[in-house]
């Protein structure tokens, strides 16, 4: 279904006033909006809606770990930031609007399961959201803060887990309105292929688009002039690496346009201000950027915003807000272990000439600490349900441990005695695996010992479970059967029972370890909690006042129906369950007048 002029683009002079329509060119014909789907059939949608990722799946753990290791070891060889020096180096000007105001949306960590990702995309695509009686219009700019796809960056991954859902949410821009623009900053998962797929999707050409959102950026980082003397700087500093020279030159050029009356929103891939509490060096790159690029302009950096940690948290200081908002679709990460106070930059950093350290206090978080703890205790039923492959792996390991353990206990014939070597191998595998799972940091870390202690304790507990299973096995008639009878019964009967018990033991370990800040991410990643999503809607008024609306979604939608008769710009799929949005905290208002400097 279409309406008059639906396929005729508007030419605009200031990106807000439509003027004379012109015929569609041959190049633009490629962007013709497809027929609206009548069902959720992937053939009609053009992509396959994906289930949430089982983060403890054995092959996924192995492949992601290897890719992360390769990125660390060979990141300098994969780093395409230096090559981006050959691309356009212009900043983007969105300061000219009809009323001198602008609305922006911020979302991060979105490319996971379809239900959570599309729930947030559907809300972002609505012309307006009504929150506590206030109408919050859709952002003219959509800012994606990192990890647009999970678990690994690829063309197919982006298509199914990010591009497809967002195209379905906003197939095209409403006629007669300026087309919203999308800017994306890569996260660590976008980086695992060296930014190849990311640059192809977001920076391939100037007339690119994702549904109704157009893409303008030509690099993995960008600077945007906003109305009322505001600027947006998005810095690509993945893996705690240095900020490459072409990137510094790009931002130096943009910073020449900034004056002392300007204010800056700084986007980073990760909330290093939080992570620096344990690793002071991770904030060094951000601090260097602020000191060398932004401070000489005498402009004020009023907001730092990031995703990467999958929750909402805000730390407030005398003249700056530090916001983490990674609730765009990926699994929820608990908030109850967040520090109540931060010193940024940390005083422990070895960087000479660092900025003056200031204190920040935790002002808000979503979900709250009580809810976060409650969700963490759901590990016992969510981990087995979300990670069947992980449970199967544990069942196989315990079966292969029990059989040689039983053979050694019985001291039977020669064949059984050969299992003494496999037994040692299995015991070593369990201990090494549990210690590696605890991810012990370097010996210089203050928390080095607790990782080793918890990892070894977990390994010994798994070995004790195998010993208990062996004791039970030796009292059953199956172990008297001729070979390979015991092996078959062990695989069919013992393995599934051991899988259930071993998975519950892992769940108990994760709950205990999480209380010591060990494997806290795995405690929640293994559960794959899709609810408690969050994003930001920001408004810059004509007088320069910036208002940040942190918005939360308690429950995502799991039932969708096609809307074949909707307007061309309307979402292809509509929720069959209530999809409500609420304020996480009252609006954060940053006045348009200058703030005195300390």
Coordinates of C-alpha atoms in Angstrom, one line a residue:
X1 CA 0.0 0.0 0.0
X2 CA 1.3 3.4 -0.9
X3 CA 0.3 7.0 -0.9
X4 CA 0.8 9.9 -3.5
X5 CA 4.4 10.9 -3.6
X6 CA 5.7 8.0 -1.5
X7 CA 8.4 7.2 -4.0
X8 CA 9.4 10.8 -4.7
X9 CA 12.2 12.1 -2.4
X10 CA 12.3 15.6 -1.2
X11 CA 15.2 18.0 -1.8
X12 CA 15.9 20.1 1.3
X13 CA 18.0 23.2 1.8
X14 CA 18.4 23.2 5.6
X15 CA 17.3 19.6 6.1
X16 CA 13.9 20.7 7.6
X17 CA 12.0 22.6 4.9
X18 CA 10.7 20.4 2.0
X19 CA 10.8 22.1 -1.4
X20 CA 10.1 21.0 -4.9
X21 CA 10.0 17.2 -5.4
X22 CA 12.1 15.7 -8.1
X23 CA 12.0 12.4 -10.0
X24 CA 13.9 9.5 -8.5
X25 CA 17.3 8.9 -10.1
X26 CA 18.6 5.6 -11.3
X27 CA 20.9 5.4 -8.3
X28 CA 18.0 6.1 -5.9
X29 CA 15.9 3.4 -7.5
X30 CA 18.1 0.9 -5.8
X31 CA 16.6 2.2 -2.5
X32 CA 13.0 1.5 -3.4
X33 CA 11.1 0.3 -0.3
X34 CA 10.1 -3.4 -0.7
X35 CA 6.5 -4.6 -0.5
X36 CA 5.3 -4.7 3.1
X37 CA 5.3 -8.2 4.4
X38 CA 2.1 -10.0 5.3
X39 CA 3.8 -12.4 7.8
X40 CA 7.0 -13.0 9.7
X41 CA 8.3 -15.2 6.9
X42 CA 12.0 -14.4 6.4
X43 CA 11.5 -14.5 2.7
X44 CA 9.1 -11.5 3.1
X45 CA 11.1 -9.7 5.8
X46 CA 14.4 -10.1 3.9
X47 CA 16.1 -11.3 7.0
X48 CA 15.8 -14.1 9.6
X49 CA 14.8 -13.1 13.1
X50 CA 17.3 -14.6 15.5
X51 CA 16.9 -16.0 18.9
X52 CA 19.0 -14.7 21.8
X53 CA 22.6 -15.9 21.8
X54 CA 23.4 -18.7 24.2
X55 CA 26.6 -17.1 25.6
X56 CA 27.8 -20.3 27.3
X57 CA 27.5 -22.5 24.1
X58 CA 30.8 -24.4 23.8
X59 CA 31.5 -23.5 20.2
X60 CA 30.6 -19.9 20.8
X61 CA 32.8 -19.7 23.9
X62 CA 35.7 -21.2 21.8
X63 CA 35.2 -19.1 18.7
X64 CA 34.6 -15.8 20.6
X65 CA 37.6 -16.5 22.8
X66 CA 39.8 -17.2 19.8
X67 CA 38.6 -14.1 18.0
X68 CA 39.1 -11.9 21.0
X69 CA 42.6 -13.4 21.5
X70 CA 43.5 -12.8 17.8
X71 CA 42.2 -9.3 18.1
X72 CA 44.5 -8.7 21.1
X73 CA 47.5 -10.4 19.6
X74 CA 47.1 -9.1 16.1
X75 CA 44.9 -6.1 16.6
X76 CA 47.6 -3.8 15.2
X77 CA 47.6 -5.7 11.9
X78 CA 43.8 -5.7 11.7
X79 CA 43.4 -2.1 12.7
X80 CA 41.8 -0.2 9.8
X81 CA 41.8 3.2 11.5
X82 CA 45.1 4.2 9.8
X83 CA 43.6 3.3 6.4
X84 CA 40.6 5.6 7.0
X85 CA 42.9 8.6 6.6
X86 CA 42.2 8.2 2.8
X87 CA 38.4 8.8 3.4
X88 CA 36.6 12.1 3.8
X89 CA 37.5 14.0 6.9
X90 CA 34.6 16.4 7.1
X91 CA 32.6 16.9 10.3
X92 CA 28.8 16.9 10.0
X93 CA 26.7 20.0 10.5
X94 CA 23.2 19.4 11.9
X95 CA 23.0 22.8 13.6
X96 CA 20.6 24.4 11.2
X97 CA 17.0 23.5 12.1
X98 CA 13.8 25.3 11.5
X99 CA 13.2 26.0 15.2
X100 CA 16.7 26.0 16.5
X101 CA 16.1 22.8 18.4
X102 CA 17.0 19.2 17.9
X103 CA 16.0 15.8 19.3
X104 CA 18.5 12.9 19.4
X105 CA 18.3 9.3 20.3
X106 CA 21.1 7.2 21.8
X107 CA 21.1 3.3 21.9
X108 CA 23.9 0.8 22.3
X109 CA 24.5 -3.0 22.5
X110 CA 21.6 -3.9 20.3
X111 CA 22.3 -6.7 17.9
X112 CA 21.3 -9.8 19.9
X113 CA 18.0 -11.6 19.9
X114 CA 15.2 -10.2 17.7
X115 CA 12.5 -9.7 20.3
X116 CA 14.6 -7.4 22.5
X117 CA 16.4 -5.6 19.6
X118 CA 13.2 -5.0 17.7
X119 CA 11.3 -3.9 20.8
X120 CA 13.8 -1.0 21.2
X121 CA 13.9 -0.3 17.5
X122 CA 10.1 -0.1 17.4
X123 CA 10.0 2.4 20.2
X124 CA 12.8 4.5 18.6
X125 CA 10.9 4.5 15.3
X126 CA 7.7 5.8 16.7
X127 CA 6.9 9.5 15.7
X128 CA 6.6 10.3 19.4
X129 CA 6.6 8.6 22.8
X130 CA 4.3 9.6 25.5
X131 CA 6.0 9.4 28.9
X132 CA 4.3 10.7 32.0
X133 CA 2.1 12.9 29.9
X134 CA 5.0 14.4 27.9
X135 CA 5.4 13.9 24.2
X136 CA 9.0 13.1 23.3
X137 CA 9.4 13.3 19.5
X138 CA 11.6 10.8 17.5
X139 CA 15.2 11.9 17.3
X140 CA 16.5 13.6 14.1
X141 CA 19.7 11.8 14.8
X142 CA 20.0 8.2 16.0
X143 CA 23.3 7.5 17.7
X144 CA 24.4 3.9 18.1
X145 CA 27.1 3.6 20.8
X146 CA 28.7 0.3 19.9
X147 CA 28.2 -3.5 19.5
X148 CA 25.6 -3.3 16.8
X149 CA 26.0 -7.0 16.3
X150 CA 26.7 -10.1 18.4
X151 CA 28.6 -12.3 18.8
X152 CA 31.0 -11.6 15.8
X153 CA 30.9 -9.0 13.1
X154 CA 29.9 -10.3 9.7
X155 CA 27.7 -9.2 6.8
X156 CA 25.0 -11.8 7.6
X157 CA 25.2 -11.0 11.3
X158 CA 24.5 -7.3 10.8
X159 CA 21.7 -8.1 8.3
X160 CA 19.8 -10.4 10.6
X161 CA 20.5 -8.9 14.0
X162 CA 20.6 -5.2 13.4
X163 CA 19.9 -3.9 9.9
X164 CA 16.9 -6.1 9.3
X165 CA 15.1 -5.2 12.5
X166 CA 15.8 -1.5 12.2
X167 CA 14.7 -1.5 8.6
X168 CA 11.5 -3.2 9.6
X169 CA 10.9 -0.7 12.4
X170 CA 11.3 2.4 10.1
X171 CA 11.1 1.2 6.4
X172 CA 11.3 4.7 5.1
X173 CA 11.2 8.3 6.3
X174 CA 7.7 9.9 6.6
X175 CA 6.9 12.0 3.5
X176 CA 7.4 15.7 4.0
X177 CA 9.7 15.3 7.0
X178 CA 13.5 15.5 7.1
X179 CA 15.0 12.1 6.9
X180 CA 16.6 11.0 10.2
X181 CA 20.3 10.3 10.2
X182 CA 22.1 7.4 11.8
X183 CA 25.6 7.5 13.2
X184 CA 27.3 4.4 14.7
X185 CA 30.4 4.0 16.8
X186 CA 32.0 0.5 16.8
X187 CA 32.2 -1.6 19.9
X188 CA 34.5 -4.5 20.6
X189 CA 32.3 -7.0 18.8
X190 CA 32.2 -4.8 15.8
X191 CA 36.0 -4.8 15.9
X192 CA 36.5 -8.6 15.8
X193 CA 37.0 -8.6 12.0
X194 CA 39.0 -5.4 12.0
X195 CA 36.0 -3.2 11.2
X196 CA 35.5 -4.7 7.7
X197 CA 31.8 -5.4 8.0
X198 CA 31.2 -2.3 10.1
X199 CA 32.7 0.1 7.5
X200 CA 30.8 -1.6 4.7
X201 CA 27.5 -1.1 6.4
X202 CA 27.8 2.3 8.0
X203 CA 30.5 4.1 5.9
X204 CA 30.4 2.6 2.5
X205 CA 28.9 5.6 0.6
X206 CA 27.4 9.0 1.1
X207 CA 23.9 8.0 0.1
X208 CA 23.7 4.9 2.3
X209 CA 20.7 4.1 4.4
X210 CA 19.2 1.6 6.8
X211 CA 15.5 1.7 6.3
X212 CA 14.3 5.3 6.9
X213 CA 17.6 6.3 8.5
X214 CA 20.3 7.6 6.2
X215 CA 24.0 7.1 7.0
X216 CA 26.5 9.9 6.5
X217 CA 29.7 8.9 8.3
X218 CA 32.8 7.9 6.3
X219 CA 34.9 6.7 9.2
X220 CA 34.4 4.7 12.4
X221 CA 34.5 8.0 14.3
X222 CA 32.8 11.3 13.7
X223 CA 32.2 14.9 14.9
X224 CA 28.8 16.5 14.6
X225 CA 27.9 20.2 15.1
X226 CA 24.5 20.5 16.9
X227 CA 22.3 23.6 17.5
X228 CA 22.9 26.1 20.3
X229 CA 26.7 25.7 20.5
X230 CA 26.6 22.0 21.2
X231 CA 28.9 19.4 19.6
X232 CA 29.0 15.6 19.5
X233 CA 32.4 13.9 19.4
X234 CA 32.5 10.1 19.0
X235 CA 35.9 8.5 19.6
X236 CA 37.0 5.1 18.4
X237 CA 39.5 3.8 21.0
X238 CA 38.9 0.1 21.1
X239 CA 40.7 -2.5 23.3
X240 CA 42.2 0.3 25.4
X241 CA 44.5 1.1 22.5
X242 CA 46.0 4.4 21.5
X243 CA 44.0 6.8 19.5
X244 CA 45.5 6.6 16.0
X245 CA 47.1 9.7 14.5
X246 CA 44.6 10.1 11.6
X247 CA 41.8 10.1 14.1
X248 CA 43.5 12.8 16.2
X249 CA 44.1 14.9 13.1
X250 CA 40.4 14.5 12.2
X251 CA 39.3 15.7 15.6
X252 CA 41.9 18.5 15.7
X253 CA 40.4 19.8 12.5
X254 CA 36.9 19.7 13.8
X255 CA 38.0 21.3 17.1
X256 CA 39.2 24.4 15.3
X257 CA 35.5 25.2 14.9
X258 CA 34.8 25.1 18.6
X259 CA 34.9 28.1 20.9
X260 CA 34.9 28.6 24.7
X261 CA 31.1 29.0 24.8
X262 CA 30.5 25.6 23.2
X263 CA 29.6 22.4 25.1
X264 CA 30.4 18.8 24.1
X265 CA 28.8 15.4 24.3
X266 CA 31.6 12.8 24.1
X267 CA 30.7 9.3 23.0
X268 CA 33.1 6.4 23.8
X269 CA 32.9 2.7 23.1
X270 CA 33.2 1.7 26.7
X271 CA 32.5 3.3 30.1
X272 CA 36.2 3.4 31.1
X273 CA 35.3 5.7 34.0
X274 CA 33.7 2.7 35.7
X275 CA 36.3 0.1 34.5
X276 CA 39.1 2.3 35.7
X277 CA 38.2 1.5 39.3
X278 CA 39.9 -1.8 38.8
X279 CA 42.2 -1.0 35.9
X280 CA 43.2 2.7 36.1
X281 CA 45.0 2.6 32.7
X282 CA 41.9 2.0 30.7
X283 CA 40.7 5.6 31.1
X284 CA 44.1 7.0 29.8
X285 CA 43.1 7.2 26.2
X286 CA 39.9 9.1 26.9
X287 CA 41.7 11.5 29.3
X288 CA 44.4 12.1 26.7
X289 CA 41.7 13.0 24.1
X290 CA 40.0 15.4 26.4
X291 CA 43.3 17.0 27.5
X292 CA 44.9 17.3 24.0
X293 CA 42.0 17.9 21.7
X294 CA 39.1 19.4 23.6
X295 CA 40.7 21.2 26.6
X296 CA 42.6 23.7 24.3
X297 CA 39.3 24.9 22.9
X298 CA 38.1 25.8 26.4
X299 CA 34.8 24.3 25.6
X300 CA 33.1 22.2 28.3
X301 CA 32.7 18.5 28.1
X302 CA 29.4 18.2 29.9
X303 CA 28.4 14.6 29.1
X304 CA 30.3 11.3 28.5
X305 CA 28.1 8.5 27.3
X306 CA 28.8 4.9 26.5
X307 CA 27.3 1.5 26.1
X308 CA 29.2 -1.8 26.5
X309 CA 27.9 -2.6 30.0
X310 CA 24.3 -3.8 29.4
X311 CA 22.4 -1.6 31.8
X312 CA 21.8 2.1 32.6
X313 CA 23.9 3.9 35.2
X314 CA 24.6 7.6 35.7
X315 CA 27.4 9.2 37.8
X316 CA 27.2 12.9 38.4
X317 CA 29.8 15.5 39.2
X318 CA 30.0 19.2 39.6
X319 CA 30.0 19.9 35.9
X320 CA 29.8 16.6 34.1
X321 CA 27.5 13.6 33.7
X322 CA 29.0 10.1 33.1
X323 CA 26.3 7.9 31.6
X324 CA 26.3 4.2 30.7
X325 CA 23.3 3.1 28.6
X326 CA 23.9 -0.3 27.0
X327 CA 20.3 -1.6 27.1
X328 CA 19.6 -1.7 23.4
X329 CA 18.9 -5.4 23.1
X330 CA 21.7 -7.5 24.5
X331 CA 21.5 -9.6 27.7
X332 CA 21.0 -7.6 30.9
X333 CA 24.1 -7.0 33.1
X334 CA 23.4 -6.5 36.8
X335 CA 23.9 -3.2 38.5
X336 CA 24.2 -4.2 42.2
X337 CA 28.0 -4.3 42.1
X338 CA 28.4 -0.8 40.7
X339 CA 30.6 1.4 42.9
X340 CA 28.8 4.2 44.7
X341 CA 31.6 6.6 44.1
X342 CA 34.2 7.1 41.3
X343 CA 37.4 9.3 41.1
X344 CA 38.0 10.2 37.4
X345 CA 40.7 10.1 36.3
X346 CA 41.8 7.6 38.9
X347 CA 44.6 8.8 41.1
X348 CA 46.4 5.4 40.6
X349 CA 47.1 6.0 36.9
X350 CA 50.7 6.3 35.9
X351 CA 50.0 8.8 33.2
X352 CA 51.9 12.0 33.7
X353 CA 50.1 15.2 33.1
X354 CA 46.7 13.6 33.6
X355 CA 43.6 15.8 34.1
X356 CA 42.6 16.9 37.6
X357 CA 40.8 14.1 39.4
X358 CA 37.2 14.7 40.3
X359 CA 34.7 12.8 42.3
X360 CA 31.5 11.4 40.9
X361 CA 28.6 9.8 42.8
X362 CA 26.2 7.2 41.5
X363 CA 22.9 9.0 40.9
X364 CA 20.7 6.4 39.2
X365 CA 20.7 2.9 37.8
X366 CA 18.4 0.5 36.0
X367 CA 17.4 -2.0 37.1
X368 CA 17.8 -1.1 40.7
X369 CA 20.1 -3.0 43.0
X370 CA 17.3 -5.1 44.6
X371 CA 15.9 -6.2 41.3
X372 CA 19.5 -6.9 40.0
X373 CA 20.2 -9.2 42.9
X374 CA 16.8 -11.0 42.4
X375 CA 17.5 -11.5 38.7
X376 CA 21.0 -12.9 39.5
X377 CA 19.4 -15.6 41.6
X378 CA 17.5 -16.8 38.6
X379 CA 20.7 -18.4 37.3
X380 CA 19.6 -21.8 38.5
X381 CA 16.7 -22.1 36.0
X382 CA 17.8 -19.7 33.3
X383 CA 21.3 -21.1 32.6
X384 CA 20.2 -24.7 31.8
X385 CA 17.3 -23.4 29.7
X386 CA 19.4 -20.9 27.7
X387 CA 22.5 -23.1 27.3
X388 CA 21.6 -26.7 26.4
X389 CA 24.9 -27.2 24.6
X390 CA 26.8 -26.1 27.7
X391 CA 24.9 -28.6 29.8
X392 CA 25.6 -31.3 27.3
X393 CA 29.3 -30.5 27.3
X394 CA 29.4 -30.8 31.1
X395 CA 27.5 -34.1 30.9
X396 CA 30.1 -35.5 28.4
X397 CA 33.0 -34.3 30.6
X398 CA 31.6 -35.9 33.7
X399 CA 30.8 -39.2 31.9
X400 CA 34.4 -39.3 30.5
X401 CA 35.7 -38.6 34.0
X402 CA 33.5 -41.1 35.8
X403 CA 34.4 -44.1 33.6
X404 CA 38.2 -44.0 34.2
X405 CA 37.6 -43.1 37.8
X406 CA 35.4 -46.1 38.3
X407 CA 38.0 -48.3 36.5
X408 CA 40.7 -47.0 38.7
X409 CA 38.6 -47.7 41.8
X410 CA 37.8 -51.3 40.8
X411 CA 41.4 -52.1 39.8
X412 CA 40.0 -54.4 37.1
X413 CA 41.7 -55.9 34.0
X414 CA 44.3 -54.4 31.8
X415 CA 41.8 -52.4 29.6
X416 CA 40.4 -50.7 32.7
X417 CA 43.9 -49.9 34.0
X418 CA 44.6 -47.9 30.8
X419 CA 42.0 -45.4 32.0
X420 CA 44.4 -44.1 34.7
X421 CA 46.0 -41.9 32.0
X422 CA 42.6 -40.6 30.7
X423 CA 41.6 -40.0 34.3
X424 CA 44.6 -37.7 34.9
X425 CA 43.8 -35.9 31.6
X426 CA 40.2 -35.4 32.6
X427 CA 41.1 -34.1 36.0
X428 CA 43.6 -31.7 34.5
X429 CA 41.1 -30.6 31.9
X430 CA 38.5 -29.8 34.6
X431 CA 40.9 -27.8 36.8
X432 CA 42.4 -25.9 33.9
X433 CA 39.0 -25.2 32.4
X434 CA 37.5 -23.8 35.7
X435 CA 40.6 -21.6 36.4
X436 CA 40.5 -20.2 32.8
X437 CA 36.7 -19.7 33.2
X438 CA 37.4 -17.5 36.3
X439 CA 39.7 -15.4 34.0
X440 CA 42.5 -14.5 36.5
X441 CA 44.1 -11.2 35.8
X442 CA 47.8 -10.5 35.9
X443 CA 49.7 -11.0 39.1
X444 CA 49.9 -7.3 39.7
X445 CA 46.2 -7.0 40.0
X446 CA 44.8 -6.5 43.5
X447 CA 42.1 -9.1 42.8
X448 CA 44.4 -11.6 41.3
X449 CA 44.1 -14.2 44.2
X450 CA 40.4 -14.3 44.4
X451 CA 40.1 -15.5 40.7
X452 CA 42.5 -18.3 41.3
X453 CA 40.9 -19.3 44.6
X454 CA 37.4 -19.4 43.2
X455 CA 38.5 -21.1 40.0
X456 CA 40.4 -23.9 41.8
X457 CA 37.5 -24.3 44.3
X458 CA 35.1 -24.6 41.5
X459 CA 37.3 -27.2 39.8
X460 CA 37.6 -29.2 43.0
X461 CA 33.8 -29.1 43.5
X462 CA 33.3 -30.5 40.0
X463 CA 35.8 -33.2 40.7
X464 CA 34.0 -34.0 43.9
X465 CA 30.8 -34.2 42.0
X466 CA 32.4 -36.7 39.6
X467 CA 33.7 -38.7 42.6
X468 CA 30.2 -38.8 44.1
X469 CA 28.8 -39.9 40.7
X470 CA 31.4 -42.6 40.5
X471 CA 30.5 -43.9 44.0
X472 CA 26.8 -44.2 43.0
X473 CA 27.8 -45.8 39.6
X474 CA 29.8 -48.5 41.4
X475 CA 26.7 -49.5 43.3
X476 CA 24.6 -50.0 40.2
X477 CA 24.4 -53.2 38.2
X478 CA 25.5 -51.5 34.9
X479 CA 29.1 -51.4 35.8
X480 CA 29.2 -55.3 35.9
X481 CA 28.1 -55.5 32.3
X482 CA 30.7 -56.5 29.6
X483 CA 32.4 -53.7 27.7
X484 CA 31.1 -51.5 26.0
X485 CA 27.8 -51.9 28.0
X486 CA 28.9 -49.5 30.8
X487 CA 30.0 -46.9 28.3
X488 CA 26.7 -47.0 26.5
X489 CA 24.6 -46.8 29.7
X490 CA 26.9 -44.1 31.0
X491 CA 26.3 -42.0 27.9
X492 CA 22.5 -42.6 27.8
X493 CA 21.7 -42.5 31.5
X494 CA 24.6 -41.1 33.6
X495 CA 25.5 -38.3 31.2
X496 CA 22.1 -36.5 31.3
X497 CA 21.9 -36.7 35.1
X498 CA 25.4 -35.5 35.5
X499 CA 24.7 -32.7 33.0
X500 CA 21.9 -31.4 35.2
X501 CA 23.8 -31.6 38.4
X502 CA 27.0 -30.1 37.0
X503 CA 25.1 -27.2 35.4
X504 CA 23.5 -26.4 38.8
X505 CA 26.9 -26.5 40.3
X506 CA 28.2 -24.0 37.7
X507 CA 25.1 -21.8 38.5
X508 CA 26.0 -21.9 42.2
X509 CA 29.6 -21.0 41.4
X510 CA 28.5 -18.1 39.3
X511 CA 26.2 -16.8 42.0
X512 CA 28.9 -17.0 44.7
X513 CA 31.7 -15.7 42.4
X514 CA 29.6 -12.8 41.3
X515 CA 29.4 -11.6 44.9
X516 CA 33.2 -11.3 44.8
X517 CA 33.2 -9.4 41.4
X518 CA 34.4 -12.6 39.6
X519 CA 32.5 -13.8 36.5
X520 CA 29.8 -11.2 37.2
X521 CA 29.4 -10.8 33.4
X522 CA 29.0 -14.6 32.9
X523 CA 26.4 -14.7 35.8
X524 CA 24.1 -12.6 33.7
X525 CA 25.3 -13.5 30.2
X526 CA 24.5 -17.2 30.9
X527 CA 21.0 -16.2 31.8
X528 CA 20.4 -14.2 28.7
X529 CA 17.8 -11.9 30.3
X530 CA 16.0 -9.9 27.6
X531 CA 14.0 -7.5 29.7
X532 CA 15.0 -4.2 31.4
X533 CA 16.1 -2.4 28.2
X534 CA 17.1 1.2 28.1
X535 CA 17.9 4.1 25.7
X536 CA 18.2 7.9 25.8
X537 CA 16.2 10.6 24.2
X538 CA 17.9 14.0 24.3
X539 CA 16.6 17.4 23.5
X540 CA 18.7 20.6 22.8
X541 CA 16.5 23.6 23.1
X542 CA 17.0 26.9 21.3
X543 CA 18.5 28.5 24.4
X544 CA 21.1 25.7 24.7
X545 CA 19.5 23.7 27.5
X546 CA 20.2 20.0 27.1
X547 CA 17.6 17.7 28.6
X548 CA 18.4 14.0 28.8
X549 CA 15.4 11.6 29.1
X550 CA 16.6 8.1 30.2
X551 CA 13.9 5.7 29.1
X552 CA 13.4 2.1 30.3
X553 CA 11.4 -0.9 29.1
X554 CA 10.6 -3.4 31.9
X555 CA 9.3 -6.1 29.5
X556 CA 10.1 -6.6 25.8
X557 CA 7.5 -8.0 23.4
X558 CA 7.7 -11.6 22.3
X559 CA 4.7 -11.7 20.0
X560 CA 4.6 -9.8 16.7
X561 CA 2.1 -9.5 13.9
X562 CA 2.6 -8.2 10.4
X563 CA 1.0 -4.9 9.4
X564 CA 0.6 -5.2 5.6
X565 CA -1.8 -2.2 5.3
X566 CA 0.3 0.3 7.2
X567 CA 1.7 3.5 5.8
X568 CA 5.0 3.1 3.9
X569 CA 6.9 4.5 6.9
X570 CA 5.0 2.5 9.5
X571 CA 6.8 -0.5 11.2
X572 CA 6.3 -3.7 9.3
X573 CA 5.6 -5.6 12.5
X574 CA 3.5 -4.4 15.5
X575 CA 3.5 -5.7 19.0
X576 CA 0.7 -8.0 20.2
X577 CA 1.7 -7.5 23.8
X578 CA 1.9 -4.2 25.7
X579 CA 5.2 -2.5 25.0
X580 CA 5.4 0.3 27.6
X581 CA 8.2 2.8 28.1
X582 CA 8.9 4.7 31.3
X583 CA 11.3 7.2 32.8
X584 CA 14.3 5.5 34.6
X585 CA 14.8 8.8 36.5
X586 CA 13.6 12.4 36.2
X587 CA 14.9 14.3 33.2
X588 CA 18.6 15.4 33.5
X589 CA 18.7 19.1 32.7
X590 CA 21.9 20.9 31.8
X591 CA 21.4 24.6 31.6
X592 CA 22.4 26.5 28.5
X593 CA 24.4 29.1 30.4
X594 CA 28.1 28.6 30.9
X595 CA 29.2 26.7 34.0
X596 CA 31.9 28.3 36.1
X597 CA 35.2 26.4 35.9
X598 CA 37.0 25.1 38.9

